[in-house]
């Protein structure tokens, strides 16, 4: 759905959050971000929630 929408609007970049799961947890739950990275034509920037800092807010 994300990749399809990005194609429809001719997105130059996709930015999305990632939980950063690894190992067994990742294998069992999968990763939306990983699926988008594998299928999307434009570059995908993934950001972990703890990495977000908005100094202007």
Short mmCIF file of C-alpha atoms in Angstrom, two decimals:
data_model
loop_
_atom_site.label_atom_id
_atom_site.label_comp_id
_atom_site.label_asym_id
_atom_site.label_seq_id
_atom_site.Cartn_x
_atom_site.Cartn_y
_atom_site.Cartn_z
CA UNK A 1 0.00 0.00 0.00
CA UNK A 2 2.79 2.45 0.90
CA UNK A 3 4.80 1.58 -2.21
CA UNK A 4 1.71 1.82 -4.43
CA UNK A 5 0.84 5.26 -3.04
CA UNK A 6 4.44 6.45 -3.44
CA UNK A 7 4.28 5.39 -7.10
CA UNK A 8 0.91 7.13 -7.61
CA UNK A 9 2.19 10.48 -6.34
CA UNK A 10 5.66 10.07 -7.90
CA UNK A 11 7.35 10.41 -4.51
CA UNK A 12 11.02 11.37 -4.49
CA UNK A 13 11.61 9.90 -1.02
CA UNK A 14 9.75 7.72 1.48
CA UNK A 15 10.36 8.44 5.18
CA UNK A 16 9.09 5.99 7.76
CA UNK A 17 9.63 4.91 11.32
CA UNK A 18 11.21 1.62 12.31
CA UNK A 19 11.14 -0.22 15.63
CA UNK A 20 14.58 -1.71 15.00
CA UNK A 21 13.57 -5.25 15.92
CA UNK A 22 16.23 -7.90 15.44
CA UNK A 23 16.59 -11.66 15.65
CA UNK A 24 13.65 -13.90 16.46
CA UNK A 25 11.29 -11.01 17.17
CA UNK A 26 11.94 -9.63 13.66
CA UNK A 27 11.46 -13.05 12.05
CA UNK A 28 8.12 -13.60 13.78
CA UNK A 29 6.67 -10.12 13.38
CA UNK A 30 8.15 -9.14 10.02
CA UNK A 31 8.95 -5.57 9.10
CA UNK A 32 6.82 -3.15 7.13
CA UNK A 33 9.84 -0.88 6.67
CA UNK A 34 11.92 -3.75 5.29
CA UNK A 35 9.19 -4.64 2.81
CA UNK A 36 8.97 -1.04 1.63
CA UNK A 37 12.76 -0.79 1.27
CA UNK A 38 12.78 -3.96 -0.86
CA UNK A 39 9.88 -2.91 -3.14
CA UNK A 40 10.05 0.87 -3.47
CA UNK A 41 11.64 2.68 -6.39
CA UNK A 42 12.46 5.95 -4.56
CA UNK A 43 14.96 5.90 -1.67
CA UNK A 44 13.56 5.01 1.76
CA UNK A 45 14.77 6.76 4.91
CA UNK A 46 13.98 4.81 8.09
CA UNK A 47 14.13 6.48 11.49
CA UNK A 48 13.98 4.90 14.92
CA UNK A 49 11.61 6.69 17.33
CA UNK A 50 14.35 7.43 19.86
CA UNK A 51 16.30 9.18 17.11
CA UNK A 52 13.61 11.81 16.55
CA UNK A 53 14.38 15.21 17.99
CA UNK A 54 12.54 18.35 16.94
CA UNK A 55 14.31 21.34 18.41
CA UNK A 56 11.89 23.82 16.81
CA UNK A 57 8.85 22.51 18.76
#
